[in-house]
């Protein structure tokens, strides 16, 4: 045996990633694919290429592409919630203060629209999988940190602050969400997408002002 030839028991071994690392890496790769190309860009083979594993490795963690997309969908929604929470923390004022409560509701809507504008791929992906998210569990602890949960908390505060009539509170989050989401769609991928930036910001401002005025 040549000196430069390794003995059989000394042959270099390939380093295998822990299963959790591969799964997390594939989800992270899927998120980046969605960020640049929306839900259609989330493909198992491309995710494995980014992570650096063979294509078949993905099937140890996901039955098919739809399962990966579902995880990416949740990750995108969580990123939206994180952006909304970050903007909420910048609003000063005690809970129950009418002005502060209004500003918090405005911050939630503004963050939602900003995310849709700056992260169109992730915004589309967050809602790409039907029934991936629970919207009905109003009192569930896990629901409070979602975009809809944050909106519900803000509306509850408006009731406490005397801004919103308690009799109007039940279910009002859905028409409010619809208005903001509709504006995001119209100005993002819809017929208003080519409007000048100043006009788009004006439309967003009008939307949030309309919602605030409609609650009193």
mmCIF file with all atom_site columns, N, CA and C in Angstrom, residues 134-195:
data_model
loop_
_atom_site.group_PDB
_atom_site.id
_atom_site.type_symbol
_atom_site.label_atom_id
_atom_site.label_alt_id
_atom_site.label_comp_id
_atom_site.label_asym_id
_atom_site.label_entity_id
_atom_site.label_seq_id
_atom_site.pdbx_PDB_ins_code
_atom_site.Cartn_x
_atom_site.Cartn_y
_atom_site.Cartn_z
_atom_site.occupancy
_atom_site.B_iso_or_equiv
_atom_site.pdbx_formal_charge
_atom_site.auth_seq_id
_atom_site.auth_comp_id
_atom_site.auth_asym_id
_atom_site.auth_atom_id
_atom_site.pdbx_PDB_model_num
ATOM 1   N N  . UNK A 1 134 ? -55.204 28.536 11.708  1.00 0.00 ? 134 UNK A N  1
ATOM 2   C CA . UNK A 1 134 ? -56.472 28.543 12.432  1.00 0.00 ? 134 UNK A CA 1
ATOM 3   C C  . UNK A 1 134 ? -56.898 29.982 12.669  1.00 0.00 ? 134 UNK A C  1
ATOM 4   N N  . UNK A 1 135 ? -58.111 30.299 12.242  1.00 0.00 ? 135 UNK A N  1
ATOM 5   C CA . UNK A 1 135 ? -58.622 31.655 12.411  1.00 0.00 ? 135 UNK A CA 1
ATOM 6   C C  . UNK A 1 135 ? -59.787 31.717 13.397  1.00 0.00 ? 135 UNK A C  1
ATOM 7   N N  . UNK A 1 136 ? -60.279 30.559 13.819  1.00 0.00 ? 136 UNK A N  1
ATOM 8   C CA . UNK A 1 136 ? -61.496 30.535 14.617  1.00 0.00 ? 136 UNK A CA 1
ATOM 9   C C  . UNK A 1 136 ? -61.238 30.573 16.121  1.00 0.00 ? 136 UNK A C  1
ATOM 10  N N  . UNK A 1 137 ? -60.055 30.107 16.557  1.00 0.00 ? 137 UNK A N  1
ATOM 11  C CA . UNK A 1 137 ? -59.789 29.989 17.988  1.00 0.00 ? 137 UNK A CA 1
ATOM 12  C C  . UNK A 1 137 ? -59.437 31.350 18.562  1.00 0.00 ? 137 UNK A C  1
ATOM 13  N N  . UNK A 1 138 ? -60.435 32.087 18.917  1.00 0.00 ? 138 UNK A N  1
ATOM 14  C CA . UNK A 1 138 ? -60.220 33.471 19.350  1.00 0.00 ? 138 UNK A CA 1
ATOM 15  C C  . UNK A 1 138 ? -59.483 33.571 20.677  1.00 0.00 ? 138 UNK A C  1
ATOM 16  N N  . UNK A 1 139 ? -59.660 32.586 21.549  1.00 0.00 ? 139 UNK A N  1
ATOM 17  C CA . UNK A 1 139 ? -59.061 32.662 22.881  1.00 0.00 ? 139 UNK A CA 1
ATOM 18  C C  . UNK A 1 139 ? -57.811 31.804 23.021  1.00 0.00 ? 139 UNK A C  1
ATOM 19  N N  . UNK A 1 140 ? -57.405 31.115 21.954  1.00 0.00 ? 140 UNK A N  1
ATOM 20  C CA . UNK A 1 140 ? -56.230 30.258 22.041  1.00 0.00 ? 140 UNK A CA 1
ATOM 21  C C  . UNK A 1 140 ? -54.962 31.076 22.199  1.00 0.00 ? 140 UNK A C  1
ATOM 22  N N  . UNK A 1 141 ? -54.099 30.621 23.111  1.00 0.00 ? 141 UNK A N  1
ATOM 23  C CA . UNK A 1 141 ? -52.862 31.364 23.374  1.00 0.00 ? 141 UNK A CA 1
ATOM 24  C C  . UNK A 1 141 ? -51.997 31.433 22.123  1.00 0.00 ? 141 UNK A C  1
ATOM 25  N N  . UNK A 1 142 ? -51.979 30.343 21.333  1.00 0.00 ? 142 UNK A N  1
ATOM 26  C CA . UNK A 1 142 ? -51.136 30.332 20.138  1.00 0.00 ? 142 UNK A CA 1
ATOM 27  C C  . UNK A 1 142 ? -51.640 31.304 19.092  1.00 0.00 ? 142 UNK A C  1
ATOM 28  N N  . UNK A 1 143 ? -52.933 31.645 19.175  1.00 0.00 ? 143 UNK A N  1
ATOM 29  C CA . UNK A 1 143 ? -53.524 32.528 18.162  1.00 0.00 ? 143 UNK A CA 1
ATOM 30  C C  . UNK A 1 143 ? -53.210 33.986 18.416  1.00 0.00 ? 143 UNK A C  1
ATOM 31  N N  . UNK A 1 144 ? -52.825 34.311 19.638  1.00 0.00 ? 144 UNK A N  1
ATOM 32  C CA . UNK A 1 144 ? -52.621 35.714 19.991  1.00 0.00 ? 144 UNK A CA 1
ATOM 33  C C  . UNK A 1 144 ? -51.391 36.318 19.336  1.00 0.00 ? 144 UNK A C  1
ATOM 34  N N  . UNK A 1 145 ? -50.436 35.496 18.927  1.00 0.00 ? 145 UNK A N  1
ATOM 35  C CA . UNK A 1 145 ? -49.223 36.017 18.311  1.00 0.00 ? 145 UNK A CA 1
ATOM 36  C C  . UNK A 1 145 ? -49.289 35.970 16.793  1.00 0.00 ? 145 UNK A C  1
ATOM 37  N N  . UNK A 1 146 ? -50.439 35.643 16.233  1.00 0.00 ? 146 UNK A N  1
ATOM 38  C CA . UNK A 1 146 ? -50.624 35.655 14.789  1.00 0.00 ? 146 UNK A CA 1
ATOM 39  C C  . UNK A 1 146 ? -51.086 37.045 14.356  1.00 0.00 ? 146 UNK A C  1
ATOM 40  N N  . UNK A 1 147 ? -50.992 37.366 13.067  1.00 0.00 ? 147 UNK A N  1
ATOM 41  C CA . UNK A 1 147 ? -51.507 38.658 12.618  1.00 0.00 ? 147 UNK A CA 1
ATOM 42  C C  . UNK A 1 147 ? -52.966 38.887 13.013  1.00 0.00 ? 147 UNK A C  1
ATOM 43  N N  . UNK A 1 148 ? -53.805 37.883 12.851  1.00 0.00 ? 148 UNK A N  1
ATOM 44  C CA . UNK A 1 148 ? -55.204 38.043 13.230  1.00 0.00 ? 148 UNK A CA 1
ATOM 45  C C  . UNK A 1 148 ? -55.349 38.161 14.735  1.00 0.00 ? 148 UNK A C  1
ATOM 46  N N  . UNK A 1 149 ? -54.542 37.405 15.477  1.00 0.00 ? 149 UNK A N  1
ATOM 47  C CA . UNK A 1 149 ? -54.587 37.518 16.930  1.00 0.00 ? 149 UNK A CA 1
ATOM 48  C C  . UNK A 1 149 ? -54.184 38.898 17.418  1.00 0.00 ? 149 UNK A C  1
ATOM 49  N N  . UNK A 1 150 ? -53.170 39.484 16.778  1.00 0.00 ? 150 UNK A N  1
ATOM 50  C CA . UNK A 1 150 ? -52.749 40.838 17.137  1.00 0.00 ? 150 UNK A CA 1
ATOM 51  C C  . UNK A 1 150 ? -53.849 41.846 16.853  1.00 0.00 ? 150 UNK A C  1
ATOM 52  N N  . UNK A 1 151 ? -54.540 41.664 15.733  1.00 0.00 ? 151 UNK A N  1
ATOM 53  C CA . UNK A 1 151 ? -55.661 42.551 15.408  1.00 0.00 ? 151 UNK A CA 1
ATOM 54  C C  . UNK A 1 151 ? -56.764 42.417 16.443  1.00 0.00 ? 151 UNK A C  1
ATOM 55  N N  . UNK A 1 152 ? -57.070 41.197 16.840  1.00 0.00 ? 152 UNK A N  1
ATOM 56  C CA . UNK A 1 152 ? -58.128 40.987 17.836  1.00 0.00 ? 152 UNK A CA 1
ATOM 57  C C  . UNK A 1 152 ? -57.774 41.638 19.161  1.00 0.00 ? 152 UNK A C  1
ATOM 58  N N  . UNK A 1 153 ? -56.511 41.524 19.553  1.00 0.00 ? 153 UNK A N  1
ATOM 59  C CA . UNK A 1 153 ? -56.077 42.142 20.806  1.00 0.00 ? 153 UNK A CA 1
ATOM 60  C C  . UNK A 1 153 ? -56.218 43.660 20.729  1.00 0.00 ? 153 UNK A C  1
ATOM 61  N N  . UNK A 1 154 ? -55.861 44.243 19.596  1.00 0.00 ? 154 UNK A N  1
ATOM 62  C CA . UNK A 1 154 ? -55.982 45.692 19.424  1.00 0.00 ? 154 UNK A CA 1
ATOM 63  C C  . UNK A 1 154 ? -57.443 46.132 19.483  1.00 0.00 ? 154 UNK A C  1
ATOM 64  N N  . UNK A 1 155 ? -58.333 45.352 18.901  1.00 0.00 ? 155 UNK A N  1
ATOM 65  C CA . UNK A 1 155 ? -59.756 45.692 18.927  1.00 0.00 ? 155 UNK A CA 1
ATOM 66  C C  . UNK A 1 155 ? -60.325 45.545 20.330  1.00 0.00 ? 155 UNK A C  1
ATOM 67  N N  . UNK A 1 156 ? -59.874 44.553 21.056  1.00 0.00 ? 156 UNK A N  1
ATOM 68  C CA . UNK A 1 156 ? -60.309 44.397 22.443  1.00 0.00 ? 156 UNK A CA 1
ATOM 69  C C  . UNK A 1 156 ? -59.883 45.608 23.274  1.00 0.00 ? 156 UNK A C  1
ATOM 70  N N  . UNK A 1 157 ? -58.687 46.104 22.993  1.00 0.00 ? 157 UNK A N  1
ATOM 71  C CA . UNK A 1 157 ? -58.222 47.293 23.715  1.00 0.00 ? 157 UNK A CA 1
ATOM 72  C C  . UNK A 1 157 ? -59.078 48.504 23.379  1.00 0.00 ? 157 UNK A C  1
ATOM 73  N N  . UNK A 1 158 ? -59.497 48.621 22.132  1.00 0.00 ? 158 UNK A N  1
ATOM 74  C CA . UNK A 1 158 ? -60.358 49.736 21.749  1.00 0.00 ? 158 UNK A CA 1
ATOM 75  C C  . UNK A 1 158 ? -61.687 49.684 22.504  1.00 0.00 ? 158 UNK A C  1
ATOM 76  N N  . UNK A 1 159 ? -62.174 48.490 22.767  1.00 0.00 ? 159 UNK A N  1
ATOM 77  C CA . UNK A 1 159 ? -63.394 48.353 23.573  1.00 0.00 ? 159 UNK A CA 1
ATOM 78  C C  . UNK A 1 159 ? -63.111 48.820 24.999  1.00 0.00 ? 159 UNK A C  1
ATOM 79  N N  . UNK A 1 160 ? -61.998 48.373 25.568  1.00 0.00 ? 160 UNK A N  1
ATOM 80  C CA . UNK A 1 160 ? -61.630 48.771 26.932  1.00 0.00 ? 160 UNK A CA 1
ATOM 81  C C  . UNK A 1 160 ? -61.457 50.285 27.031  1.00 0.00 ? 160 UNK A C  1
ATOM 82  N N  . UNK A 1 161 ? -60.950 50.893 25.967  1.00 0.00 ? 161 UNK A N  1
ATOM 83  C CA . UNK A 1 161 ? -60.692 52.338 25.976  1.00 0.00 ? 161 UNK A CA 1
ATOM 84  C C  . UNK A 1 161 ? -61.946 53.153 25.701  1.00 0.00 ? 161 UNK A C  1
ATOM 85  N N  . UNK A 1 162 ? -63.041 52.492 25.416  1.00 0.00 ? 162 UNK A N  1
ATOM 86  C CA . UNK A 1 162 ? -64.283 53.207 25.158  1.00 0.00 ? 162 UNK A CA 1
ATOM 87  C C  . UNK A 1 162 ? -64.386 53.759 23.749  1.00 0.00 ? 162 UNK A C  1
ATOM 88  N N  . UNK A 1 163 ? -63.510 53.324 22.862  1.00 0.00 ? 163 UNK A N  1
ATOM 89  C CA . UNK A 1 163 ? -63.542 53.798 21.475  1.00 0.00 ? 163 UNK A CA 1
ATOM 90  C C  . UNK A 1 163 ? -64.529 52.980 20.649  1.00 0.00 ? 163 UNK A C  1
ATOM 91  N N  . UNK A 1 164 ? -64.527 51.677 20.862  1.00 0.00 ? 164 UNK A N  1
ATOM 92  C CA . UNK A 1 164 ? -65.366 50.759 20.095  1.00 0.00 ? 164 UNK A CA 1
ATOM 93  C C  . UNK A 1 164 ? -66.505 50.240 20.970  1.00 0.00 ? 164 UNK A C  1
ATOM 94  N N  . UNK A 1 165 ? -67.722 50.353 20.479  1.00 0.00 ? 165 UNK A N  1
ATOM 95  C CA . UNK A 1 165 ? -68.894 49.855 21.180  1.00 0.00 ? 165 UNK A CA 1
ATOM 96  C C  . UNK A 1 165 ? -68.783 48.341 21.335  1.00 0.00 ? 165 UNK A C  1
ATOM 97  N N  . UNK A 1 166 ? -68.890 47.807 22.553  1.00 0.00 ? 166 UNK A N  1
ATOM 98  C CA . UNK A 1 166 ? -68.777 46.361 22.757  1.00 0.00 ? 166 UNK A CA 1
ATOM 99  C C  . UNK A 1 166 ? -69.753 45.555 21.900  1.00 0.00 ? 166 UNK A C  1
ATOM 100 N N  . UNK A 1 167 ? -70.906 46.137 21.613  1.00 0.00 ? 167 UNK A N  1
ATOM 101 C CA . UNK A 1 167 ? -71.889 45.414 20.814  1.00 0.00 ? 167 UNK A CA 1
ATOM 102 C C  . UNK A 1 167 ? -71.450 45.243 19.361  1.00 0.00 ? 167 UNK A C  1
ATOM 103 N N  . UNK A 1 168 ? -70.465 46.034 18.941  1.00 0.00 ? 168 UNK A N  1
ATOM 104 C CA . UNK A 1 168 ? -69.962 45.925 17.567  1.00 0.00 ? 168 UNK A CA 1
ATOM 105 C C  . UNK A 1 168 ? -68.702 45.067 17.486  1.00 0.00 ? 168 UNK A C  1
ATOM 106 N N  . UNK A 1 169 ? -68.194 44.641 18.632  1.00 0.00 ? 169 UNK A N  1
ATOM 107 C CA . UNK A 1 169 ? -66.898 43.969 18.645  1.00 0.00 ? 169 UNK A CA 1
ATOM 108 C C  . UNK A 1 169 ? -66.910 42.581 18.011  1.00 0.00 ? 169 UNK A C  1
ATOM 109 N N  . UNK A 1 170 ? -67.923 41.792 18.253  1.00 0.00 ? 170 UNK A N  1
ATOM 110 C CA . UNK A 1 170 ? -67.918 40.397 17.827  1.00 0.00 ? 170 UNK A CA 1
ATOM 111 C C  . UNK A 1 170 ? -67.800 40.257 16.307  1.00 0.00 ? 170 UNK A C  1
ATOM 112 N N  . UNK A 1 171 ? -66.683 39.701 15.856  1.00 0.00 ? 171 UNK A N  1
ATOM 113 C CA . UNK A 1 171 ? -66.472 39.423 14.442  1.00 0.00 ? 171 UNK A CA 1
ATOM 114 C C  . UNK A 1 171 ? -66.027 40.595 13.596  1.00 0.00 ? 171 UNK A C  1
ATOM 115 N N  . UNK A 1 172 ? -65.854 41.774 14.204  1.00 0.00 ? 172 UNK A N  1
ATOM 116 C CA . UNK A 1 172 ? -65.524 42.948 13.391  1.00 0.00 ? 172 UNK A CA 1
ATOM 117 C C  . UNK A 1 172 ? -64.107 42.862 12.819  1.00 0.00 ? 172 UNK A C  1
ATOM 118 N N  . UNK A 1 173 ? -63.288 41.949 13.386  1.00 0.00 ? 173 UNK A N  1
ATOM 119 C CA . UNK A 1 173 ? -61.937 41.800 12.846  1.00 0.00 ? 173 UNK A CA 1
ATOM 120 C C  . UNK A 1 173 ? -61.940 41.341 11.389  1.00 0.00 ? 173 UNK A C  1
ATOM 121 N N  . UNK A 1 174 ? -62.971 40.610 10.989  1.00 0.00 ? 174 UNK A N  1
ATOM 122 C CA . UNK A 1 174 ? -62.980 40.079 9.619   1.00 0.00 ? 174 UNK A CA 1
ATOM 123 C C  . UNK A 1 174 ? -63.200 41.157 8.557   1.00 0.00 ? 174 UNK A C  1
ATOM 124 N N  . UNK A 1 175 ? -64.185 42.038 8.696   1.00 0.00 ? 175 UNK A N  1
ATOM 125 C CA . UNK A 1 175 ? -64.280 43.114 7.693   1.00 0.00 ? 175 UNK A CA 1
ATOM 126 C C  . UNK A 1 175 ? -63.078 44.052 7.713   1.00 0.00 ? 175 UNK A C  1
ATOM 127 N N  . UNK A 1 176 ? -62.510 44.289 8.895   1.00 0.00 ? 176 UNK A N  1
ATOM 128 C CA . UNK A 1 176 ? -61.320 45.145 8.952   1.00 0.00 ? 176 UNK A CA 1
ATOM 129 C C  . UNK A 1 176 ? -60.149 44.476 8.231   1.00 0.00 ? 176 UNK A C  1
ATOM 130 N N  . UNK A 1 177 ? -59.954 43.204 8.516   1.00 0.00 ? 177 UNK A N  1
ATOM 131 C CA . UNK A 1 177 ? -58.890 42.453 7.848   1.00 0.00 ? 177 UNK A CA 1
ATOM 132 C C  . UNK A 1 177 ? -59.110 42.447 6.337   1.00 0.00 ? 177 UNK A C  1
ATOM 133 N N  . UNK A 1 178 ? -60.365 42.268 5.935   1.00 0.00 ? 178 UNK A N  1
ATOM 134 C CA . UNK A 1 178 ? -60.683 42.229 4.506   1.00 0.00 ? 178 UNK A CA 1
ATOM 135 C C  . UNK A 1 178 ? -60.317 43.536 3.813   1.00 0.00 ? 178 UNK A C  1
ATOM 136 N N  . UNK A 1 179 ? -60.602 44.653 4.479   1.00 0.00 ? 179 UNK A N  1
ATOM 137 C CA . UNK A 1 179 ? -60.295 45.958 3.887   1.00 0.00 ? 179 UNK A CA 1
ATOM 138 C C  . UNK A 1 179 ? -58.790 46.138 3.707   1.00 0.00 ? 179 UNK A C  1
ATOM 139 N N  . UNK A 1 180 ? -58.026 45.809 4.753   1.00 0.00 ? 180 UNK A N  1
ATOM 140 C CA . UNK A 1 180 ? -56.567 45.985 4.677   1.00 0.00 ? 180 UNK A CA 1
ATOM 141 C C  . UNK A 1 180 ? -55.965 45.011 3.670   1.00 0.00 ? 180 UNK A C  1
ATOM 142 N N  . UNK A 1 181 ? -56.415 43.768 3.713   1.00 0.00 ? 181 UNK A N  1
ATOM 143 C CA . UNK A 1 181 ? -55.874 42.772 2.788   1.00 0.00 ? 181 UNK A CA 1
ATOM 144 C C  . UNK A 1 181 ? -56.235 43.123 1.344   1.00 0.00 ? 181 UNK A C  1
ATOM 145 N N  . UNK A 1 182 ? -57.439 43.610 1.143   1.00 0.00 ? 182 UNK A N  1
ATOM 146 C CA . UNK A 1 182 ? -57.844 44.023 -0.188  1.00 0.00 ? 182 UNK A CA 1
ATOM 147 C C  . UNK A 1 182 ? -56.989 45.151 -0.726  1.00 0.00 ? 182 UNK A C  1
ATOM 148 N N  . UNK A 1 183 ? -56.678 46.112 0.139   1.00 0.00 ? 183 UNK A N  1
ATOM 149 C CA . UNK A 1 183 ? -55.793 47.201 -0.270  1.00 0.00 ? 183 UNK A CA 1
ATOM 150 C C  . UNK A 1 183 ? -54.415 46.674 -0.627  1.00 0.00 ? 183 UNK A C  1
ATOM 151 N N  . UNK A 1 184 ? -53.915 45.719 0.180   1.00 0.00 ? 184 UNK A N  1
ATOM 152 C CA . UNK A 1 184 ? -52.607 45.128 -0.105  1.00 0.00 ? 184 UNK A CA 1
ATOM 153 C C  . UNK A 1 184 ? -52.598 44.430 -1.458  1.00 0.00 ? 184 UNK A C  1
ATOM 154 N N  . UNK A 1 185 ? -53.668 43.723 -1.771  1.00 0.00 ? 185 UNK A N  1
ATOM 155 C CA . UNK A 1 185 ? -53.747 43.014 -3.047  1.00 0.00 ? 185 UNK A CA 1
ATOM 156 C C  . UNK A 1 185 ? -53.878 43.994 -4.224  1.00 0.00 ? 185 UNK A C  1
ATOM 157 N N  . UNK A 1 186 ? -54.718 44.998 -4.063  1.00 0.00 ? 186 UNK A N  1
ATOM 158 C CA . UNK A 1 186 ? -54.938 45.961 -5.143  1.00 0.00 ? 186 UNK A CA 1
ATOM 159 C C  . UNK A 1 186 ? -53.661 46.736 -5.481  1.00 0.00 ? 186 UNK A C  1
ATOM 160 N N  . UNK A 1 187 ? -52.930 47.131 -4.447  1.00 0.00 ? 187 UNK A N  1
ATOM 161 C CA . UNK A 1 187 ? -51.739 47.949 -4.669  1.00 0.00 ? 187 UNK A CA 1
ATOM 162 C C  . UNK A 1 187 ? -50.482 47.117 -4.902  1.00 0.00 ? 187 UNK A C  1
ATOM 163 N N  . UNK A 1 188 ? -50.552 45.818 -4.560  1.00 0.00 ? 188 UNK A N  1
ATOM 164 C CA . UNK A 1 188 ? -49.381 44.963 -4.726  1.00 0.00 ? 188 UNK A CA 1
ATOM 165 C C  . UNK A 1 188 ? -49.355 44.237 -6.052  1.00 0.00 ? 188 UNK A C  1
ATOM 166 N N  . UNK A 1 189 ? -50.329 43.361 -6.273  1.00 0.00 ? 189 UNK A N  1
ATOM 167 C CA . UNK A 1 189 ? -50.381 42.570 -7.493  1.00 0.00 ? 189 UNK A CA 1
ATOM 168 C C  . UNK A 1 189 ? -51.595 42.902 -8.355  1.00 0.00 ? 189 UNK A C  1
ATOM 169 N N  . UNK A 1 190 ? -52.445 43.795 -7.885  1.00 0.00 ? 190 UNK A N  1
ATOM 170 C CA . UNK A 1 190 ? -53.689 44.096 -8.572  1.00 0.00 ? 190 UNK A CA 1
ATOM 171 C C  . UNK A 1 190 ? -53.605 45.272 -9.528  1.00 0.00 ? 190 UNK A C  1
ATOM 172 N N  . UNK A 1 191 ? -54.756 45.816 -9.885  1.00 0.00 ? 191 UNK A N  1
ATOM 173 C CA . UNK A 1 191 ? -54.811 46.860 -10.908 1.00 0.00 ? 191 UNK A CA 1
ATOM 174 C C  . UNK A 1 191 ? -54.151 48.178 -10.520 1.00 0.00 ? 191 UNK A C  1
ATOM 175 N N  . UNK A 1 192 ? -53.876 48.382 -9.231  1.00 0.00 ? 192 UNK A N  1
ATOM 176 C CA . UNK A 1 192 ? -53.242 49.639 -8.807  1.00 0.00 ? 192 UNK A CA 1
ATOM 177 C C  . UNK A 1 192 ? -51.730 49.508 -8.637  1.00 0.00 ? 192 UNK A C  1
ATOM 178 N N  . UNK A 1 193 ? -51.183 48.359 -9.017  1.00 0.00 ? 193 UNK A N  1
ATOM 179 C CA . UNK A 1 193 ? -49.766 48.094 -8.735  1.00 0.00 ? 193 UNK A CA 1
ATOM 180 C C  . UNK A 1 193 ? -48.813 49.058 -9.441  1.00 0.00 ? 193 UNK A C  1
ATOM 181 N N  . UNK A 1 194 ? -49.241 49.641 -10.549 1.00 0.00 ? 194 UNK A N  1
ATOM 182 C CA . UNK A 1 194 ? -48.350 50.531 -11.293 1.00 0.00 ? 194 UNK A CA 1
ATOM 183 C C  . UNK A 1 194 ? -48.537 52.008 -10.933 1.00 0.00 ? 194 UNK A C  1
ATOM 184 N N  . UNK A 1 195 ? -49.357 52.274 -9.940  1.00 0.00 ? 195 UNK A N  1
ATOM 185 C CA . UNK A 1 195 ? -49.552 53.661 -9.512  1.00 0.00 ? 195 UNK A CA 1
ATOM 186 C C  . UNK A 1 195 ? -48.261 54.194 -8.890  1.00 0.00 ? 195 UNK A C  1
#
